[in-house]
Amino acid sequence: MTAPNAPLIELEDIRKSYGGGDSPSVEVLHGLTLTIRAGEFVAIMGTSGSGKSTLMHILGCLDRPTSGTYRFAGRDIGAFDADELAWLRREAFGFVFQGYHLIRTLDALRNVEMPAVYAGTPAPQRDARARRLLERLGLGDRLEHRPNQLSGGQQQRVSIARALMNGGRIILADEPTGALDSKSGAEVMALLTELADAGHAVILITHDRDVASRARRIVEIHDGAIVADSASSAASATASTASASASAASTADDRARVREIAQTGSTHIDAEPPTPGPAALFGDTRDFMAAMAAGVARNATPWADAREAMRTAWHVMWTNRFRTLLTLLGIVIGVSSVIVMLAIGLGTQEQVIAKMATFGTNRIYVVPGSSSPREPGGTLTVADVAIIRDVPHVKLAMPFAAGDVTVRAGNVDVRTHIWSVTTDAEEILHWKPSRGLFFTDEDERELAPVMLLGKKAREKLFGEANPVGRYVLVNNVPFQVIGELEEKGAVSGDKDDDDVVLTPFSTGSRRVIGDTNLSWISVLIDDLDNAPQVTQHIKEALTKAHHIEDFGVYDQAAAVRAQQQTQRTLTLLLGLIAAVSLVVGGIGVMNIMLMTVKERTREIGIRMATGARQRDILRQFLTEAMLVSLVGGVTGTVLGLAIGSVLILFDAPVIFSVRGIVAAFACALATGLVFGFAPARQAARLDPVVALASE
């Protein structure tokens, strides 16, 4: 336990130097020793440049001495890290600055709430306490006014309310009346005196002797050294009494004492649980260290932290909405470009694959004859079709007999190709009638003399007339035209797939071609990826049946896979080109965030002075960067979908990919995280004193 009369603050041989390295070192404080007890009202007085502000920064844990010892409630805080010092500022100190140091984009209520935000106080509680503090200080009708809408005296009262938000056990006031007129200055001094009377330790930094005379103890500093201290035996007795009273607050009478202070006109809020005095909080070393560890590690619920960070980030974005809009453009253009480019790439890929499907995608061809000139030529029969149908992953197998024939319609003779196929041709060849019907299994069984004409064969025979129901002669055998095939537009060598007639296999092979041996066998497989193993199994099955490999197997699917891979590569290339704009947008976010950190350096210092840890600053600026990316990602997604929809209306090949949309959106968020981290980290590592001194 700390002794009852033990000092709250002890400075021993404190020295502070600036410069060094390439610039000469300048010592501002020269071996300064100072003791301040709980409950004292001390004025530190000196002329400009005497070192009093530097001393205040060290006292308030905003800066560290170059050498010497700083003990707070008996604990050497020299080894405290940045977050531990932030906790101490939040729990023990309340700052009242000459320049007020209010955040210009926040109203009075939100400025006062700030220390409680970093203390993890629930929103309803801190809102109620901030309102009551401002009302007690005569600003109940100015809650939603921003600093530029308040007078100097009103701004200073807001800063006092902020200093008291977390209890304000020690009030550090740096020239609190320096920027005020005499009336406002008198009001502020009356408030500080009232706080001192209520048991707060008040440390007043001033160059004005009249202001300093309001304090109970005056410490004069000149050229970085204490030259006078008015502490007398009477003052010491007063300080001892105040210290003893503060220490007594750690007993069971603590609550009663603070409640009594509140009722006598103190600015403490009597409707809330009383806040223990310094001795109560910092009296026992174990309690002190445990409280500090808990405070440094403090995290509100993830939702509460995220909500607070999002609210602040949105407020900043809205306040600077024009600049935010310019920053958003990079993300919006990047996301929409990725979505549209991928959609066009996928649409084109699908269009190409659909076109290739008319020529056969999942198709394999088995042809008679060996690939080696030394091997005897072979034949394929209908029995081989049955063997192939039993191969795993074969969906359909169809005999194919082809030849050249003369077709006559009236007095028009046309030399064309005949394909004799089964009813499976519709699915295997992916070829359907544009008008009329395909032949049936019954036509196949009965050797029906029916046929379908390709588009060019129809044009040669009938011009633009409808051929369905008409009769033609095929090598002098009469056939009825029952349908016309869709246009394929495929040319293989000197053969045009649209210049052809289709007949049932039994009819064409026996009544026209006159040979039941097959020209080839068309095989449809269930999956394109199974083509290599199906090819191998067909070879094995037919070789076993023929006892020789007198045939060839050609994998049409391989060409399709190559084409698909090419299309995928092109689609990926389009996506990567579009993604460059996302990177450019991310660089824009980083640039804007770096400018924001520079512009808001003083705000960062204010937040640190009110207890923000490095992680709080880091989270805040990361949230702002990610919120920009989030809004840009949503807007870009909507814009990309809108552009794609318009392209669809103009018959452009567009297929939206859910995966692509999600990836583009995720990349936008990642862009905010990656490019926002460096500025956020820079903001979190700022020195509080340097940040507060920035313009």
XYZ file of C-alpha atoms in Angstrom:
695
model
C 0.000 0.000 0.000
C 1.029 3.593 -0.639
C 1.474 5.673 2.519
C -1.320 8.198 3.217
C 0.956 11.177 2.626
C 2.815 9.638 -0.308
C 2.916 11.964 -3.331
C 0.629 11.218 -6.235
C 3.221 12.505 -8.713
C 6.987 12.509 -8.130
C 9.460 13.882 -10.651
C 13.112 13.330 -9.823
C 15.957 14.887 -11.822
C 13.804 15.123 -14.963
C 15.634 16.243 -18.060
C 14.223 16.716 -21.549
C 16.278 17.348 -24.659
C 15.303 17.894 -28.281
C 17.402 17.385 -31.375
C 20.544 15.332 -31.589
C 22.039 13.486 -34.487
C 22.441 15.879 -37.412
C 21.039 18.795 -35.380
C 22.402 20.112 -32.091
C 20.786 18.824 -28.919
C 18.886 21.399 -26.852
C 18.022 20.651 -23.227
C 14.694 22.202 -22.213
C 14.330 20.804 -18.681
C 17.419 20.695 -16.472
C 17.246 18.134 -13.672
C 13.797 19.187 -12.486
C 12.415 17.679 -9.256
C 8.785 18.166 -8.280
C 6.259 16.530 -5.959
C 2.459 16.876 -6.242
C 0.041 15.272 -3.825
C -3.546 14.232 -4.380
C -6.026 17.082 -3.943
C -3.536 19.916 -4.533
C -4.327 22.960 -6.675
C -0.922 23.794 -8.177
C -0.024 26.538 -10.623
C 3.157 26.057 -12.638
C 4.097 29.552 -13.757
C 6.729 30.721 -16.173
C 7.366 32.897 -19.184
C 7.110 31.642 -22.748
C 9.951 29.226 -23.469
C 10.587 28.457 -19.829
C 9.685 24.776 -20.300
C 6.345 24.779 -18.509
C 4.402 23.247 -21.456
C 7.056 20.564 -21.851
C 6.698 19.847 -18.150
C 2.924 19.584 -18.535
C 3.294 17.076 -21.400
C 5.543 14.929 -19.234
C 3.210 15.217 -16.235
C 0.248 14.161 -18.410
C 2.141 11.197 -19.937
C 1.945 12.776 -23.388
C 5.735 12.837 -23.599
C 8.634 11.014 -21.984
C 11.623 12.610 -20.271
C 15.049 12.112 -21.768
C 16.290 11.046 -18.353
C 15.149 11.061 -14.745
C 12.397 9.254 -12.880
C 8.643 9.793 -13.035
C 6.709 7.987 -10.319
C 2.928 8.017 -10.361
C 1.369 6.903 -7.067
C 4.737 5.362 -6.255
C 5.086 3.448 -9.535
C 7.914 4.213 -11.906
C 6.169 4.685 -15.247
C 9.369 4.966 -17.248
C 8.960 1.426 -18.601
C 5.276 1.824 -19.529
C 4.562 1.254 -23.206
C 2.355 3.492 -25.358
C -0.883 1.663 -24.534
C -0.174 1.663 -20.794
C 0.446 5.385 -20.883
C -2.794 5.798 -22.853
C -4.634 3.944 -20.077
C -3.079 6.187 -17.443
C -4.086 9.317 -19.381
C -7.602 7.964 -19.746
C -8.059 6.949 -16.101
C -6.115 9.605 -14.213
C -5.886 12.761 -16.299
C -8.215 15.255 -17.891
C -6.689 17.863 -20.222
C -7.841 21.448 -20.666
C -5.820 23.074 -23.454
C -5.328 26.715 -24.319
C -6.442 26.048 -27.911
C -9.355 23.922 -26.638
C -8.315 21.038 -28.919
C -11.842 20.034 -29.854
C -12.384 17.938 -32.956
C -13.950 20.337 -35.431
C -16.099 17.750 -37.209
C -17.803 16.578 -33.989
C -20.462 18.389 -32.034
C -20.076 19.284 -28.354
C -21.750 16.089 -27.142
C -19.518 13.794 -29.202
C -16.378 15.699 -28.202
C -17.216 15.225 -24.536
C -18.040 11.531 -25.025
C -14.672 10.703 -26.548
C -12.749 9.608 -23.417
C -15.617 7.293 -22.460
C -15.558 5.759 -25.961
C -11.973 4.647 -25.415
C -12.824 3.513 -21.885
C -15.399 1.120 -23.343
C -18.398 2.774 -21.683
C -21.687 1.659 -23.286
C -23.178 4.273 -25.613
C -26.339 5.003 -23.580
C -24.329 5.607 -20.387
C -21.730 7.862 -21.938
C -24.397 9.812 -23.823
C -26.351 10.435 -20.613
C -23.218 11.430 -18.653
C -21.986 13.791 -21.384
C -25.377 15.474 -21.554
C -25.491 16.006 -17.796
C -21.945 17.387 -17.712
C -22.708 19.882 -20.460
C -25.980 20.852 -18.838
C -24.203 21.367 -15.483
C -21.720 23.622 -17.275
C -24.491 25.689 -18.862
C -24.265 24.178 -22.350
C -27.454 22.133 -22.372
C -28.703 24.050 -25.420
C -25.419 23.665 -27.304
C -25.145 19.871 -27.412
C -25.263 19.589 -31.199
C -23.144 22.659 -31.932
C -19.744 22.151 -33.507
C -16.715 24.027 -32.143
C -16.924 26.751 -34.813
C -20.478 27.463 -33.637
C -19.353 28.059 -30.021
C -17.622 30.987 -28.387
C -14.153 30.599 -26.874
C -15.546 30.342 -23.354
C -18.088 27.751 -24.442
C -15.391 25.701 -26.189
C -13.267 25.785 -23.057
C -16.200 24.579 -20.974
C -16.689 21.730 -23.465
C -13.031 20.791 -22.993
C -13.518 20.859 -19.192
C -16.542 18.594 -19.535
C -14.428 16.250 -21.656
C -11.697 16.295 -18.985
C -14.302 15.195 -16.418
C -15.912 12.523 -18.591
C -13.913 9.654 -17.086
C -13.662 11.230 -13.638
C -10.851 13.717 -14.237
C -8.970 12.841 -11.062
C -6.098 15.087 -12.150
C -6.956 18.140 -14.263
C -4.078 19.456 -16.364
C -4.963 22.927 -17.626
C -2.524 24.528 -20.079
C -3.119 28.300 -20.239
C -6.879 27.705 -19.923
C -7.686 31.419 -20.028
C -5.061 32.471 -22.567
C -7.457 32.666 -25.530
C -10.458 33.984 -23.574
C -11.796 37.381 -22.707
C -11.740 38.397 -19.041
C -15.311 37.325 -18.325
C -14.926 33.880 -19.909
C -11.532 33.505 -18.252
C -13.037 34.238 -14.846
C -15.763 31.656 -15.445
C -13.188 29.000 -16.379
C -11.054 29.770 -13.329
C -14.131 29.542 -11.127
C -14.811 26.069 -12.575
C -11.249 24.944 -11.922
C -11.429 26.266 -8.353
C -14.685 24.399 -7.869
C -13.056 21.214 -9.122
C -10.143 21.703 -6.717
C -12.602 22.210 -3.879
C -14.335 18.977 -4.879
C -11.121 17.003 -4.394
C -9.644 16.938 -7.899
C -5.941 17.555 -8.216
C -5.642 20.598 -10.499
C -2.363 21.461 -12.196
C -2.542 24.850 -13.873
C 0.076 25.912 -16.433
C 0.162 29.693 -16.927
C 2.365 32.704 -17.489
C -0.147 35.035 -15.817
C 0.575 35.741 -12.127
C -3.034 36.827 -11.491
C -4.291 33.497 -12.802
C -1.647 31.622 -10.834
C -2.700 33.408 -7.655
C -5.992 31.495 -7.741
C -4.060 28.292 -7.012
C -3.084 27.202 -3.512
C 0.489 26.494 -4.533
C 2.635 28.256 -7.103
C 5.678 26.643 -8.685
C 7.777 29.038 -10.760
C 9.901 27.652 -13.561
C 12.575 29.511 -15.479
C 14.863 28.169 -18.207
C 13.815 24.612 -17.459
C 14.449 24.729 -13.717
C 12.229 25.374 -10.702
C 13.218 28.701 -9.171
C 10.455 29.055 -6.558
C 7.829 26.934 -4.847
C 5.288 28.646 -2.578
C 4.551 25.459 -0.668
C 4.713 26.458 3.024
C 4.008 24.503 6.090
C 0.414 25.657 5.933
C 0.150 24.690 2.309
C 1.782 21.398 3.064
C -0.705 20.833 5.852
C -3.539 21.628 3.486
C -2.090 19.253 0.914
C -1.626 16.577 3.560
C -5.245 16.966 4.637
C -6.423 16.757 1.050
C -4.198 13.736 0.471
C -5.501 12.055 3.598
C -9.068 12.744 2.478
C -8.314 11.257 -0.916
C -6.708 8.243 0.687
C -9.725 7.829 2.925
C -11.787 7.430 -0.228
C -10.296 3.980 -0.535
C -12.164 2.981 2.602
C -15.830 2.180 3.001
C -16.522 5.962 3.327
C -15.289 6.632 -0.233
C -18.682 6.623 -1.863
C -20.208 8.845 0.810
C -17.377 11.385 0.442
C -17.719 11.697 -3.328
C -21.500 11.808 -3.090
C -21.181 14.682 -0.597
C -18.834 16.543 -2.908
C -21.331 16.160 -5.753
C -24.105 17.608 -3.633
C -22.083 20.699 -2.686
C -21.849 21.985 -6.214
C -19.120 19.877 -7.770
C -19.316 19.048 -11.411
C -19.454 15.337 -10.521
C -22.686 13.698 -11.618
C -24.592 12.717 -8.520
C -27.013 10.526 -10.503
C -24.179 8.131 -11.373
C -22.135 5.789 -9.196
C -19.393 7.977 -7.655
C -15.892 7.716 -9.037
C -13.208 6.762 -6.502
C -10.466 9.261 -5.884
C -6.826 8.755 -6.910
C -5.852 7.020 -3.709
C -8.734 4.566 -4.085
C -7.738 3.617 -7.616
C -3.964 3.833 -7.327
C -3.418 3.024 -3.631
C -2.373 -0.610 -3.883
C 0.331 -1.712 -6.307
C -1.401 -4.968 -7.163
C -4.709 -3.204 -7.779
C -2.961 -0.598 -9.892
C -1.194 -3.138 -12.079
C -4.305 -5.323 -12.409
C -6.441 -2.320 -13.351
C -3.861 -1.216 -15.907
C -3.589 -4.678 -17.459
C -7.371 -4.914 -17.724
C -7.635 -1.391 -19.131
C -4.911 -1.870 -21.746
C -6.421 -5.155 -22.879
C -9.933 -3.725 -22.771
C -12.103 -4.355 -25.756
C -15.763 -3.586 -25.946
C -17.831 -6.212 -27.706
C -16.655 -6.606 -31.317
C -20.007 -5.277 -32.464
C -19.764 -2.194 -30.231
C -16.199 -1.425 -31.365
C -17.116 -1.970 -35.010
C -20.264 0.146 -34.710
C -18.369 3.019 -33.092
C -15.586 2.872 -35.674
C -18.114 2.692 -38.524
C -20.095 5.614 -37.144
C -16.999 7.781 -36.879
C -15.760 6.683 -40.302
C -19.112 7.442 -41.915
C -19.159 10.845 -40.247
C -15.710 11.627 -41.646
C -16.721 10.439 -45.123
C -19.890 12.517 -45.099
C -18.113 15.612 -43.833
C -15.586 15.306 -46.693
C -18.043 13.846 -49.188
C -16.622 15.466 -52.335
C -13.147 14.115 -51.674
C -14.674 10.786 -50.670
C -16.554 10.668 -53.981
C -13.337 11.191 -55.929
C -11.691 8.415 -53.922
C -14.651 6.120 -54.523
C -14.401 6.513 -58.291
C -11.267 4.381 -58.494
C -12.869 1.531 -56.541
C -16.201 1.860 -58.383
C -14.557 1.778 -61.806
C -12.319 -1.116 -60.781
C -15.121 -3.309 -59.411
C -17.547 -2.584 -62.244
C -14.808 -3.200 -64.821
C -13.933 -6.572 -63.346
C -17.603 -7.635 -63.251
C -18.348 -6.471 -66.812
C -15.118 -7.829 -68.311
C -15.568 -11.230 -66.687
C -19.227 -11.311 -67.761
C -18.299 -10.528 -71.370
C -15.468 -13.059 -71.280
C -17.735 -15.798 -69.919
C -20.483 -14.877 -72.376
C -18.083 -15.045 -75.306
C -16.688 -18.329 -74.024
C -20.173 -19.796 -73.730
C -21.059 -18.521 -77.185
C -17.980 -20.132 -78.722
C -18.582 -23.416 -76.896
C -22.246 -23.388 -77.955
C -21.166 -22.862 -81.551
C -18.667 -25.694 -81.283
C -21.396 -27.859 -79.805
C -23.033 -27.888 -83.225
C -19.910 -29.626 -84.528
C -19.638 -31.971 -81.594
C -18.046 -31.215 -78.258
C -18.091 -34.350 -76.129
C -17.567 -36.437 -79.261
C -15.091 -39.137 -80.271
C -14.803 -40.667 -83.762
C -13.799 -44.261 -84.529
C -12.747 -44.792 -88.174
C -11.678 -47.957 -90.025
C -8.086 -48.454 -91.085
C -4.781 -48.513 -89.205
C -2.597 -45.510 -88.751
C 0.387 -47.604 -89.882
C 0.787 -48.283 -93.635
C 2.161 -51.752 -92.815
C -1.015 -52.818 -91.044
C -3.932 -54.213 -93.054
C -6.964 -51.949 -93.534
C -9.901 -52.841 -91.347
C -13.648 -52.433 -91.341
C -16.211 -51.333 -88.782
C -19.604 -52.949 -88.408
C -22.773 -52.446 -86.422
C -21.437 -55.068 -83.962
C -18.577 -52.687 -83.133
C -21.134 -50.039 -82.217
C -22.596 -52.378 -79.611
C -19.092 -53.020 -78.185
C -18.421 -49.304 -77.863
C -21.775 -48.670 -76.169
C -20.640 -50.909 -73.293
C -17.523 -48.821 -72.622
C -17.779 -46.800 -69.355
C -18.725 -43.132 -69.744
C -20.042 -43.661 -73.282
C -23.439 -42.040 -73.480
C -24.330 -42.870 -77.090
C -22.659 -44.601 -80.038
C -24.024 -44.297 -83.582
C -23.148 -46.039 -86.855
C -22.356 -43.678 -89.684
C -22.450 -44.484 -93.437
C -21.575 -41.659 -95.820
C -21.361 -41.252 -99.554
C -22.027 -38.971 -102.503
C -25.330 -39.133 -104.344
C -27.335 -37.373 -107.028
C -30.600 -35.921 -105.822
C -33.298 -34.837 -108.289
C -36.257 -32.591 -107.532
C -38.353 -31.991 -110.633
C -35.907 -31.062 -113.355
C -33.122 -30.048 -110.910
C -30.227 -32.466 -110.339
C -27.830 -31.833 -107.475
C -24.708 -33.761 -106.479
C -24.512 -33.817 -102.674
C -23.459 -35.877 -99.641
C -25.622 -38.454 -97.930
C -25.294 -39.364 -94.250
C -27.053 -42.456 -93.051
C -27.535 -42.212 -89.301
C -29.799 -43.365 -86.499
C -32.272 -41.348 -84.445
C -29.414 -40.611 -82.012
C -28.068 -38.136 -84.561
C -30.146 -35.314 -83.084
C -28.264 -35.550 -79.802
C -24.855 -36.754 -80.986
C -24.597 -34.232 -83.824
C -26.466 -31.582 -81.843
C -28.505 -31.006 -84.981
C -32.240 -30.439 -84.964
C -34.801 -29.707 -87.684
C -35.562 -26.039 -88.319
C -38.853 -27.199 -89.790
C -40.535 -30.556 -90.173
C -39.613 -33.651 -88.164
C -36.694 -35.987 -87.590
C -37.180 -39.611 -88.581
C -38.191 -42.154 -85.943
C -37.098 -45.590 -84.751
C -40.010 -47.045 -86.715
C -38.667 -45.413 -89.887
C -35.311 -47.062 -89.080
C -36.852 -50.502 -88.629
C -39.015 -50.326 -91.775
C -36.274 -48.877 -94.015
C -38.580 -45.925 -94.688
C -37.528 -43.782 -97.669
C -37.534 -40.488 -95.804
C -34.892 -37.789 -95.500
C -33.962 -34.393 -94.074
C -32.214 -31.751 -96.150
C -29.411 -29.469 -95.096
C -30.000 -25.796 -95.730
C -27.770 -25.534 -98.811
C -29.089 -28.772 -100.265
C -32.607 -27.352 -99.883
C -31.600 -24.090 -101.561
C -30.133 -25.985 -104.532
C -33.190 -28.189 -104.931
C -36.111 -25.963 -103.942
C -34.791 -22.434 -103.584
C -36.665 -20.651 -100.792
C -39.704 -22.934 -101.012
C -40.685 -25.188 -98.116
C -39.407 -28.699 -98.989
C -41.348 -30.574 -96.279
C -43.679 -33.151 -97.857
C -42.026 -32.975 -101.284
C -40.508 -36.009 -103.010
C -37.045 -36.344 -104.518
C -35.063 -39.079 -106.248
C -31.837 -40.233 -104.650
C -29.883 -42.301 -107.195
C -33.314 -42.947 -108.762
C -34.778 -44.137 -105.405
C -37.795 -42.003 -104.363
C -37.584 -40.336 -100.927
C -39.985 -38.044 -99.111
C -38.548 -34.911 -97.473
C -39.837 -34.801 -93.874
C -37.719 -31.943 -92.533
C -35.028 -29.319 -92.997
C -31.998 -29.146 -90.705
C -30.741 -26.085 -88.857
C -27.876 -24.233 -90.476
C -24.479 -25.331 -89.165
C -22.191 -23.222 -91.269
C -19.402 -25.814 -90.874
C -16.964 -26.597 -93.651
C -14.600 -29.577 -93.348
C -12.090 -29.654 -96.184
C -14.101 -29.622 -99.423
C -17.305 -30.683 -97.653
C -19.985 -28.355 -96.403
C -22.046 -29.790 -93.533
C -25.097 -27.827 -94.739
C -24.848 -29.401 -98.217
C -26.034 -32.838 -97.099
C -29.075 -35.100 -96.837
C -29.796 -37.318 -93.831
C -31.538 -40.673 -94.104
C -32.207 -43.507 -91.631
C -29.132 -45.735 -91.365
C -30.921 -48.893 -92.526
C -32.460 -47.136 -95.536
C -29.390 -45.271 -96.692
C -26.843 -48.065 -96.190
C -28.920 -50.744 -97.921
C -31.052 -48.932 -100.505
C -28.698 -46.134 -101.518
C -25.059 -46.744 -100.543
C -25.372 -50.531 -100.796
C -22.797 -51.298 -98.090
C -23.408 -52.087 -94.408
C -19.809 -51.457 -93.435
C -19.464 -48.191 -91.581
C -17.705 -45.028 -92.674
C -17.134 -44.229 -88.995
C -18.726 -44.466 -85.572
C -19.715 -41.310 -83.683
C -19.392 -41.613 -79.899
C -20.897 -39.205 -77.370
C -19.310 -39.260 -73.898
C -20.896 -38.113 -70.652
C -18.178 -35.625 -69.660
C -15.485 -33.802 -71.570
C -12.920 -34.592 -68.882
C -13.444 -38.334 -69.388
C -12.400 -38.215 -73.060
C -8.806 -39.514 -72.622
C -9.781 -42.605 -70.624
C -12.792 -43.348 -72.896
C -10.484 -43.191 -75.908
C -8.152 -45.704 -74.278
C -10.995 -48.056 -73.291
C -12.449 -48.003 -76.824
C -9.061 -48.940 -78.238
C -8.723 -51.790 -75.783
C -12.253 -53.110 -76.392
C -12.072 -53.025 -80.216
C -8.523 -54.410 -80.295
C -9.701 -57.338 -78.199
C -12.646 -57.910 -80.575
C -10.633 -57.487 -83.805
C -7.422 -59.088 -82.481
C -5.656 -56.203 -84.192
C -5.750 -52.442 -84.058
C -7.178 -51.897 -87.531
C -8.988 -48.703 -86.659
C -8.290 -45.208 -85.421
C -9.821 -43.248 -82.548
C -9.913 -39.461 -82.789
C -10.705 -37.317 -79.788
C -12.734 -34.328 -80.976
C -13.144 -33.402 -77.298
C -9.430 -32.596 -77.053
C -9.832 -29.726 -79.509
C -12.826 -28.492 -77.555
C -10.868 -28.618 -74.285
C -8.062 -26.636 -75.883
C -10.556 -24.074 -77.112
C -12.175 -23.857 -73.693
C -8.795 -23.383 -72.053
C -7.985 -20.620 -74.523
C -11.274 -18.909 -73.784
C -10.710 -19.221 -70.048
C -7.262 -17.674 -70.454
C -8.710 -14.801 -72.446
C -11.419 -14.295 -69.821
C -8.809 -14.308 -67.069
C -6.732 -11.828 -69.053
C -9.735 -9.526 -69.352
C -10.330 -9.840 -65.608
C -6.689 -9.074 -64.816
C -6.709 -6.026 -67.071
C -9.820 -4.789 -65.297
C -8.246 -5.602 -61.922
C -5.472 -3.113 -62.683
C -8.046 -0.368 -62.207
C -8.772 -1.832 -58.762
C -5.110 -1.528 -57.881
C -5.119 2.048 -59.145
C -8.196 2.672 -57.004
C -6.384 1.144 -54.020
C -3.432 3.464 -54.554
C -5.921 6.323 -54.592
C -7.323 5.132 -51.268
C -3.827 4.990 -49.766
C -2.995 8.446 -51.092
C -6.185 9.954 -49.695
C -5.681 8.191 -46.365
C -2.124 9.511 -46.126
C -3.452 13.007 -46.794
C -6.176 12.409 -44.220
C -3.623 11.399 -41.590
C -1.647 14.548 -42.308
C -4.727 16.771 -42.180
C -6.067 15.122 -39.047
C -2.803 14.850 -37.123
C -4.048 17.171 -34.394
C -7.261 15.162 -34.124
C -5.163 12.010 -33.656
C -3.221 13.793 -30.895
C -6.494 14.808 -29.212
C -7.757 11.236 -29.342
C -4.494 9.974 -27.854
C -4.633 12.615 -25.119
C -8.121 11.415 -24.193
C -6.987 7.808 -23.864
C -6.965 6.243 -27.332
C -4.562 3.340 -27.620
C -2.529 2.697 -30.738
C -4.861 -0.134 -31.665
C -7.851 2.235 -31.375
C -6.283 4.681 -33.839
C -5.244 1.839 -36.129
C -8.766 0.392 -36.097
C -10.334 3.773 -36.750
C -8.289 4.590 -39.830
C -8.467 1.040 -41.171
C -12.234 1.199 -40.797
C -12.340 4.450 -42.739
C -10.288 2.934 -45.562
C -12.403 -0.224 -45.639
C -15.644 1.751 -45.500
C -14.554 3.694 -48.576
C -13.792 0.373 -50.274
C -17.068 -1.139 -49.046
C -19.180 1.711 -50.415
C -17.114 1.691 -53.608
C -17.493 -2.087 -53.894
C -21.279 -1.979 -53.487
C -21.619 0.917 -55.920
C -19.259 -0.747 -58.398
C -21.195 -4.016 -58.177
C -24.501 -2.275 -58.855
C -22.957 -0.298 -61.718
C -21.350 -3.418 -63.205
C -24.662 -5.297 -63.118
C -26.419 -2.325 -64.678
C -23.879 -2.033 -67.505
C -24.077 -5.787 -68.120
C -27.872 -5.640 -68.243
C -27.738 -2.865 -70.838
C -25.292 -4.922 -72.930
C -27.683 -7.877 -72.755
C -30.422 -5.672 -74.212
C -28.108 -5.076 -77.188
C -27.574 -8.854 -77.594
C -23.981 -8.766 -76.339
C -22.695 -12.121 -75.044
C -22.858 -11.467 -71.285
C -23.027 -14.058 -68.509
C -22.693 -12.827 -64.930
C -20.564 -14.960 -62.666
C -21.538 -15.025 -59.010
C -18.002 -16.080 -58.206
C -16.645 -13.168 -60.236
C -18.954 -10.666 -58.530
C -18.025 -11.953 -55.072
C -14.331 -11.961 -56.001
C -14.498 -8.373 -57.285
C -16.278 -7.240 -54.133
C -13.836 -9.125 -51.899
C -10.919 -7.601 -53.791
C -12.377 -4.148 -53.159
C -12.451 -4.815 -49.411
C -8.961 -6.317 -49.536
C -7.812 -3.212 -51.391
C -9.053 -1.033 -48.545
C -7.366 -3.267 -45.989
C -4.030 -3.554 -47.798
C -3.711 0.028 -48.997
C -5.238 1.486 -45.854
C -2.938 -0.345 -43.456
C 0.182 1.773 -44.010
C -1.599 5.119 -43.390
C -3.461 3.651 -40.393
C -0.214 2.307 -38.955
C 1.423 5.685 -39.484
C -1.451 7.376 -37.643
C -1.259 4.913 -34.739
C 2.473 5.506 -34.287
C 2.291 9.284 -34.077
C 3.775 10.912 -31.002
C 0.924 12.537 -29.005
C 2.869 15.752 -28.354
C 3.935 16.151 -31.981
C 0.392 15.401 -33.145
C -1.154 17.955 -30.769
C 1.284 20.630 -31.881
C 0.490 20.190 -35.588
C -1.547 22.751 -37.492
